[in-house]
Coordinates of C-alpha atoms in Angstrom, one line a residue:
M17 CA 7.7 35.9 -11.6
E18 CA 11.5 35.9 -11.4
S19 CA 13.8 36.1 -14.2
G20 CA 15.0 32.5 -15.4
C21 CA 11.8 30.8 -14.8
K22 CA 11.1 29.0 -18.1
I23 CA 7.5 28.7 -18.9
L24 CA 5.7 27.1 -22.0
V25 CA 2.2 27.9 -22.7
L26 CA 0.1 26.6 -25.4
E27 CA -3.1 28.5 -25.8
I28 CA -3.6 29.2 -22.2
I29 CA -4.5 32.2 -20.0
F30 CA -2.4 32.2 -16.6
I31 CA -3.4 34.5 -13.5
L32 CA -0.3 35.3 -11.7
I33 CA -0.7 35.6 -7.8
G34 CA 2.0 37.0 -5.4
L35 CA 3.9 39.6 -7.0
A36 CA 7.1 39.3 -4.8
T37 CA 7.0 35.3 -5.2
N38 CA 7.0 32.8 -7.7
S39 CA 3.9 31.4 -6.9
L40 CA 1.7 30.3 -9.7
A41 CA -2.0 29.9 -10.0
M42 CA -4.3 28.8 -13.0
D43 CA -8.3 28.9 -13.6
D44 CA -10.6 28.5 -15.9
I45 CA -12.0 32.5 -17.3
P46 CA -15.8 32.6 -17.5
G47 CA -16.6 33.7 -21.3
K48 CA -13.7 32.7 -22.9
R49 CA -12.7 29.9 -25.2
K50 CA -11.7 26.4 -24.2
H51 CA -8.0 25.8 -24.4
D52 CA -6.2 22.7 -24.7
L53 CA -2.9 22.5 -22.2
V54 CA -0.4 23.9 -19.7
I55 CA 3.3 23.0 -19.5
I56 CA 5.3 24.0 -16.6
E57 CA 8.4 22.8 -17.0
D58 CA 12.2 23.4 -15.7
N59 CA 11.0 25.8 -13.1
E60 CA 11.6 26.9 -9.2
L61 CA 8.9 27.8 -7.3
Y62 CA 9.9 28.1 -3.3
Q63 CA 9.0 30.2 -0.1
N64 CA 5.6 31.3 -1.2
N65 CA 3.3 31.9 1.8
L66 CA 0.7 29.4 0.3
C67 CA 1.3 27.3 -2.2
G68 CA 4.1 26.6 -4.8
I69 CA 1.2 25.9 -7.6
R70 CA -2.2 25.5 -7.2
I71 CA -4.3 24.4 -9.9
R72 CA -8.0 24.7 -10.6
G73 CA -10.6 24.3 -13.4
S74 CA -10.7 21.7 -16.2
I75 CA -7.8 22.7 -18.5
P76 CA -5.3 19.9 -18.5
V77 CA -1.8 20.9 -16.5
T78 CA 1.6 19.2 -16.8
I79 CA 4.0 20.1 -14.2
K80 CA 7.3 18.7 -15.3
A81 CA 11.4 18.5 -13.9
C82 CA 10.5 21.4 -11.5
Q83 CA 11.9 22.3 -7.5
I84 CA 8.8 23.0 -5.7
R85 CA 10.1 23.4 -2.1
S86 CA 9.9 25.8 1.1
N87 CA 6.2 26.8 0.4
G88 CA 4.1 27.8 3.3
M89 CA 1.4 25.6 3.2
T90 CA 1.7 23.0 0.0
G91 CA 4.2 22.0 -2.8
I92 CA 1.4 21.6 -5.5
R93 CA -2.2 22.2 -4.9
S94 CA -5.0 20.0 -7.7
D95 CA -8.5 21.7 -6.7
K96 CA -11.9 21.2 -8.0
H97 CA -12.4 19.6 -11.4
S98 CA -8.3 20.1 -12.4
Q99 CA -6.9 17.4 -14.6
V100 CA -3.0 17.1 -13.9
T101 CA 0.4 15.7 -14.2
V102 CA 3.0 15.8 -12.4
A103 CA 6.5 14.0 -13.2
G104 CA 9.5 14.4 -12.7
C105 CA 9.9 16.9 -10.2
N106 CA 11.4 17.4 -6.6
I107 CA 8.6 18.1 -4.1
F108 CA 10.2 18.8 -0.3
Q109 CA 10.4 21.1 2.9
N110 CA 6.7 22.3 2.4
S111 CA 4.8 23.5 5.6
T112 CA 1.9 21.0 4.6
A113 CA 1.9 18.0 2.2
G114 CA 4.0 17.8 -0.6
I115 CA 1.1 17.3 -3.2
N116 CA -2.8 18.2 -2.1
V117 CA -5.4 17.0 -4.3
R118 CA -8.9 17.9 -3.1
D119 CA -11.7 17.4 -5.3
A120 CA -9.9 17.3 -8.6
A121 CA -11.2 15.5 -11.4
G122 CA -7.8 13.1 -11.7
I123 CA -4.3 13.3 -11.3
T124 CA -1.3 11.4 -12.1
I125 CA 2.3 11.4 -9.9
E126 CA 4.9 9.8 -11.8
N127 CA 9.0 9.4 -11.2
N128 CA 9.0 12.3 -8.6
R129 CA 11.0 12.4 -5.3
I130 CA 8.6 13.7 -2.6
Y131 CA 10.2 13.9 0.8
R132 CA 10.7 15.7 4.3
N133 CA 7.3 17.7 3.8
K134 CA 6.0 18.8 7.2
K135 CA 2.6 16.5 7.0
A136 CA 2.1 13.8 4.4
G137 CA 3.7 13.3 0.9
V138 CA 0.5 13.1 -1.1
V139 CA -2.5 13.9 0.5
I140 CA -5.8 13.0 -1.2
W141 CA -9.3 14.5 0.1
K142 CA -12.8 14.5 -1.5
S143 CA -15.6 15.8 -0.9
R144 CA -19.6 14.6 -1.7
E145 CA -19.9 16.6 -4.8
K146 CA -21.8 14.7 -7.8
E147 CA -20.6 16.8 -10.3
I148 CA -17.8 14.3 -10.6
P149 CA -18.3 11.2 -9.0
V150 CA -14.7 9.5 -8.9
L151 CA -11.2 10.7 -8.1
E152 CA -9.2 9.1 -9.8
V153 CA -5.2 9.0 -8.3
K154 CA -2.5 7.3 -10.3
I155 CA 0.8 7.2 -8.4
A156 CA 4.1 5.3 -9.9
N157 CA 7.5 4.6 -9.4
N158 CA 7.8 7.9 -7.1
R159 CA 9.9 7.7 -4.2
I160 CA 8.0 9.4 -1.6
Y161 CA 10.0 9.0 1.9
N162 CA 11.0 10.9 5.2
N163 CA 7.6 12.9 5.3
D164 CA 6.7 13.9 8.9
M165 CA 3.2 12.4 8.2
A166 CA 2.1 9.4 6.2
G167 CA 3.7 9.4 2.7
I168 CA 0.2 8.6 1.0
R169 CA -2.9 9.3 2.6
T170 CA -6.6 9.5 1.7
M171 CA -9.6 11.2 3.6
P172 CA -12.3 11.0 1.3
Q173 CA -16.1 11.9 3.0
P174 CA -17.7 8.7 3.1
D175 CA -20.0 9.4 -0.3
G176 CA -17.1 10.8 -1.9
K177 CA -15.1 8.3 -3.9
V178 CA -11.5 8.0 -4.9
D179 CA -9.8 5.6 -7.1
L180 CA -5.8 5.0 -5.8
S181 CA -3.3 3.1 -7.6
I182 CA -0.1 2.6 -6.2
V183 CA 2.3 1.1 -8.6
G184 CA 6.1 0.9 -8.5
N185 CA 6.8 2.9 -5.7
S186 CA 9.4 3.2 -3.1
I187 CA 7.8 4.2 0.2
Y188 CA 9.9 4.4 2.9
Q189 CA 11.0 6.7 6.5
N190 CA 8.1 8.3 6.6
K191 CA 7.1 9.1 10.3
K192 CA 3.7 7.5 10.2
A193 CA 2.0 4.9 7.4
G194 CA 4.0 3.9 4.3
V195 CA 0.2 4.5 3.0
R196 CA -2.9 5.1 5.1
V197 CA -6.6 5.0 3.4
E198 CA -9.8 5.5 4.8
N199 CA -13.7 5.3 3.9
N200 CA -14.8 5.1 0.0
T201 CA -11.0 4.3 -1.4
K202 CA -10.8 1.9 -4.0
L203 CA -7.1 1.2 -3.4
T204 CA -4.9 -0.8 -5.7
A205 CA -1.5 -1.4 -4.4
K206 CA 0.8 -3.3 -6.8
G207 CA 4.7 -3.6 -6.8
N208 CA 5.9 -1.7 -4.4
S209 CA 8.8 -1.4 -2.0
I210 CA 7.4 0.0 1.4
Y211 CA 9.8 0.1 4.6
D212 CA 11.2 1.4 7.7
N213 CA 8.3 3.5 8.1
G214 CA 7.0 5.1 11.3
T215 CA 3.8 3.0 12.3
A216 CA 2.2 0.4 9.5
G217 CA 3.4 -0.3 6.3
I218 CA -0.2 -0.1 4.8
V219 CA -3.1 0.6 6.7
S220 CA -6.8 0.7 6.1
Y221 CA -8.1 2.8 9.1
V222 CA -11.3 3.1 10.4
S223 CA -14.5 3.9 8.2
T224 CA -18.1 4.4 7.6
I225 CA -17.9 3.1 4.0
P226 CA -14.8 0.3 4.2
P227 CA -11.9 0.7 1.5
K228 CA -12.1 -1.6 -1.3
L229 CA -8.6 -3.6 -1.5
D230 CA -6.4 -5.0 -4.3
I231 CA -2.9 -5.2 -2.1
Y232 CA -0.5 -7.6 -4.2
Q233 CA 3.0 -8.2 -5.2
N234 CA 4.4 -6.0 -3.0
R235 CA 7.7 -6.1 -0.4
V236 CA 6.3 -4.6 2.9
S237 CA 9.4 -4.7 5.6
F238 CA 11.2 -3.4 8.3
N239 CA 8.4 -1.2 9.3
R240 CA 7.9 -0.2 13.1
G241 CA 4.1 -1.3 13.6
P242 CA 2.3 -4.2 11.1
G243 CA 3.1 -5.0 7.8
I244 CA -0.2 -4.6 6.7
H245 CA -3.0 -3.5 9.0
I246 CA -6.7 -3.7 8.1
V247 CA -8.9 -2.2 10.7
N248 CA -11.9 -1.6 8.2
G249 CA -11.7 -3.1 4.4
V250 CA -13.5 -5.6 2.4
K251 CA -11.8 -7.4 -0.9
G252 CA -11.6 -5.8 -4.1
H253 CA -11.3 -7.9 -7.5
I254 CA -7.8 -9.6 -5.7
G255 CA -7.6 -8.9 -2.0
I256 CA -4.6 -9.2 -0.4
R257 CA -2.1 -11.7 -2.5
N258 CA 1.7 -12.7 -3.0
N259 CA 3.4 -10.0 -1.1
W260 CA 6.0 -10.5 0.7
V261 CA 5.7 -9.2 4.2
Y262 CA 8.9 -9.5 6.7
N263 CA 10.9 -8.5 9.2
N264 CA 8.0 -5.7 10.3
Q265 CA 8.0 -4.6 14.6
F266 CA 4.5 -5.9 15.2
S267 CA 2.2 -8.6 13.2
G268 CA 3.3 -9.2 9.5
I269 CA -0.6 -8.6 8.5
L270 CA -3.2 -7.9 10.8
C271 CA -7.2 -7.4 10.6
G272 CA -9.3 -5.7 13.0
I273 CA -8.0 -4.6 16.1
L274 CA -9.0 -5.4 19.8
T275 CA -12.1 -3.6 20.0
S276 CA -15.3 -4.4 18.5
I277 CA -15.2 -4.3 14.8
D278 CA -18.6 -4.3 12.7
T279 CA -18.4 -7.6 10.6
R280 CA -20.2 -5.6 7.4
L281 CA -16.8 -3.7 6.9
L282 CA -13.9 -6.1 7.2
N283 CA -14.4 -9.1 4.4
L284 CA -10.8 -10.0 3.2
E285 CA -8.9 -13.3 1.4
I286 CA -5.2 -13.2 2.2
I287 CA -4.1 -15.9 0.1
N288 CA -0.2 -16.8 -1.3
N289 CA 1.8 -14.7 0.8
T290 CA 5.2 -15.0 2.5
V291 CA 5.4 -13.9 5.8
V292 CA 8.5 -14.1 7.7
S293 CA 10.2 -13.0 10.9
N294 CA 7.3 -10.3 12.5
G295 CA 7.1 -9.0 15.5
S296 CA 9.1 -8.4 18.7
G297 CA 8.8 -8.6 22.3
K298 CA 5.4 -9.8 23.6
Q299 CA 3.4 -9.5 20.4
G300 CA 3.8 -10.5 16.8
A301 CA 1.6 -13.2 14.6
G302 CA 2.5 -13.8 11.0
I303 CA -1.3 -13.4 9.9
R304 CA -3.6 -12.2 12.8
D305 CA -7.3 -11.5 12.7
E306 CA -8.6 -9.8 15.8
S307 CA -12.3 -8.9 13.7
K308 CA -15.3 -10.4 13.8
G309 CA -15.6 -9.7 10.0
K310 CA -14.9 -13.0 7.4
I311 CA -11.2 -13.5 6.4
I312 CA -9.8 -16.3 4.7
I313 CA -6.1 -17.2 5.1
M314 CA -5.2 -20.2 2.3
N315 CA -2.0 -20.6 0.8
N316 CA 0.3 -18.5 2.7
I317 CA 4.0 -19.5 4.1
V318 CA 4.0 -18.4 7.5
A319 CA 7.4 -18.6 9.2
Y320 CA 10.1 -17.3 11.9
N321 CA 7.4 -14.9 13.8
Y322 CA 8.1 -14.2 16.9
V323 CA 5.2 -15.0 18.7
T324 CA 2.8 -17.3 16.8
G325 CA 2.3 -18.0 12.8
I326 CA -1.3 -17.6 12.5
M327 CA -3.7 -16.0 15.5
T328 CA -7.4 -16.0 15.1
K329 CA -9.9 -15.0 17.3
R330 CA -12.3 -17.8 16.3
C331 CA -9.8 -20.4 15.4
K332 CA -11.3 -20.8 12.1
G333 CA -10.7 -19.5 8.9
Y334 CA -7.3 -20.7 7.9
S335 CA -6.6 -23.5 5.9
Y336 CA -3.7 -25.0 3.4
N337 CA -0.9 -23.0 5.0
L338 CA 2.6 -23.9 5.8
L339 CA 4.1 -23.0 9.3
F340 CA 7.5 -22.9 10.3
A341 CA 9.8 -21.9 13.6
N342 CA 6.8 -19.4 14.7
G343 CA 7.3 -18.9 18.4
D344 CA 10.7 -20.4 18.3
V345 CA 9.7 -23.8 17.6
G346 CA 12.5 -25.2 15.5
N347 CA 12.1 -27.9 12.9
C348 CA 10.5 -30.3 15.6
C349 CA 8.8 -32.6 12.9
D350 CA 10.0 -35.5 10.0
D351 CA 6.1 -35.8 9.2
P352 CA 5.1 -32.6 7.8
N353 CA 1.3 -33.4 8.2
A354 CA 1.8 -35.3 12.0
S355 CA 3.2 -33.1 14.8
P356 CA 2.6 -32.9 18.4
C357 CA -0.4 -30.3 19.8
W358 CA 2.0 -28.4 21.6
V359 CA 4.0 -27.5 18.5
E360 CA 0.2 -26.9 16.8
R361 CA -0.8 -24.5 19.4
I362 CA 2.3 -22.2 19.7
Q363 CA 2.0 -22.3 15.6
L364 CA -1.6 -21.3 15.7
G365 CA -1.9 -18.7 18.6
G366 CA -3.1 -21.5 21.0
C367 CA -5.6 -22.6 18.9
P368 CA -6.2 -26.6 19.5
E369 CA -5.6 -27.9 15.4
K370 CA -4.6 -26.9 12.1
G371 CA -6.7 -26.3 9.5
K372 CA -7.6 -28.6 6.5
G373 CA -4.3 -29.0 4.2
D374 CA -1.9 -26.8 6.5
I375 CA 1.4 -28.4 7.3
I376 CA 3.8 -27.7 9.5
C377 CA 7.8 -27.8 8.0
D378 CA 10.5 -26.2 6.9
P379 CA 10.0 -24.1 3.9
L380 CA 13.3 -24.3 2.3
F381 CA 13.6 -21.0 1.2
V382 CA 16.8 -20.0 -1.0
D383 CA 18.5 -17.7 1.5
P384 CA 16.1 -16.5 4.0
D385 CA 19.4 -14.4 5.9
R386 CA 19.5 -12.5 3.0
Y387 CA 15.7 -12.0 2.9
N388 CA 16.0 -14.1 -0.2
F389 CA 12.4 -16.1 0.4
Y390 CA 12.1 -18.1 -3.0
L391 CA 11.5 -21.8 -2.5
Q392 CA 14.4 -24.6 -3.3
D393 CA 12.9 -27.1 -6.1
E394 CA 12.8 -29.4 -2.8
S395 CA 10.6 -27.1 -1.3
P396 CA 7.2 -28.8 0.8
A397 CA 5.3 -26.0 -0.4
I398 CA 5.2 -26.7 -4.1
D399 CA 1.9 -28.3 -5.2
A400 CA 0.7 -28.0 -1.5
G401 CA -1.9 -25.3 -1.6
K402 CA -5.5 -25.7 -2.4
E403 CA -6.6 -26.6 -5.9
I404 CA -9.2 -23.8 -6.8
T405 CA -9.0 -22.8 -10.7
I406 CA -8.1 -19.4 -9.8
C407 CA -5.1 -20.3 -7.9
N408 CA -3.9 -22.8 -10.1
D409 CA -0.1 -21.8 -11.3
M410 CA 1.2 -24.2 -14.1
H411 CA 1.4 -21.5 -16.2
F412 CA 3.0 -18.7 -14.1
F413 CA 6.4 -18.7 -14.5
L414 CA 7.6 -18.3 -10.8
S415 CA 5.5 -21.3 -9.7
T416 CA 6.8 -24.7 -10.3
G417 CA 5.5 -28.3 -9.7
T418 CA 2.0 -29.3 -11.1
S419 CA -1.1 -27.0 -12.3
R420 CA -2.1 -27.4 -8.0
N421 CA -1.1 -24.3 -6.4
D422 CA 2.1 -23.5 -5.0
M423 CA 2.0 -21.9 -1.0
G424 CA 3.4 -18.6 -0.8
A425 CA 4.0 -15.1 -2.6
T426 CA 5.4 -17.2 -6.0
G427 CA 2.4 -19.6 -6.3
G428 CA -0.8 -18.7 -8.1
P429 CA -1.8 -16.1 -10.9
Y430 CA -0.5 -13.1 -9.2
A431 CA 2.9 -14.6 -8.2
C432 CA 5.6 -12.0 -7.2
E433 CA 8.3 -11.0 -10.2
K434 CA 11.7 -11.0 -9.2
R435 CA 13.5 -7.8 -9.3

């Protein structure tokens, strides 16, 4: 190891590999007594043939304030049984992933910059090994950008379970999806800004075991595919709620694909989202359901989308939504509860009539030209949602009016906070 590297070791055994490099590997040594902790702080690890740092075994490891760059494979590899925290690091220009997590016990990734890696920023893989049944991954308050594939990607085998929490990150300008999950992944995505990625903002991909999805309070915008694309997936505790989804090149929220999808693999609730100005060319609904699964579309504001507002394959599953100016139809109607049939068809993807409680009128956003989709006090979306206990919103600070749910991202118990 070159001089100038600063390593604090607390009751730990190091194994150093690569005499001509700064590469560092750690493992438990059979027959030795248990150790407590290792901290790797303020190091620069670069131009190694394989990994910058590889961690194996059960000893907790913290990596902080390091520069990890230009390694022949991944920047940090967290292997079998490892428990790792990565904080305050710059991880960039590695030849595969920035961080590769494979069968670890758990990893926390926080306050890092992960960028310009040749594959994904973070790759998570879990086998069917039963000794550690769930791989727990927490990714919080990072900037993950300009990676050659996805920003974050999970790839568990069908019998390998990943519990993935993504909170408060900026995920942008990755060449493929911002976040891609598949198979037996439990995803909690909350309070992220996911924008300007090469395909979808968030995609739940074809899976043998559908991911469990709680996607809420995110801003998903300016992606060059759908904002949120659920090929397979089922609701977790929350579902898809209280997101701002706008200016994506394809549909704002898309369920299924044009081919047949197993009904058992798609069961979702899309509630209290604000979905605005999505689509381009000949495609782009606000919310589109092309699946044969069970999709509930309720209490959303869907406005100014390029082709249509809500498009469903079977013309059902939607209710208590506000639609406006989708398909380039302007302010047509004085009465939000009574609109011409031709207007309804354009707002609803050709379906012959509105769902129960649907209204067609201007939502009265505060300043849509500056992407401020909060509601003016006179908005018809206030107190217009469905009255169900889980959505009643009188006690939630962004909601106004009575306890009846407001439509859009500021209604209900998961209302989006101002930033």
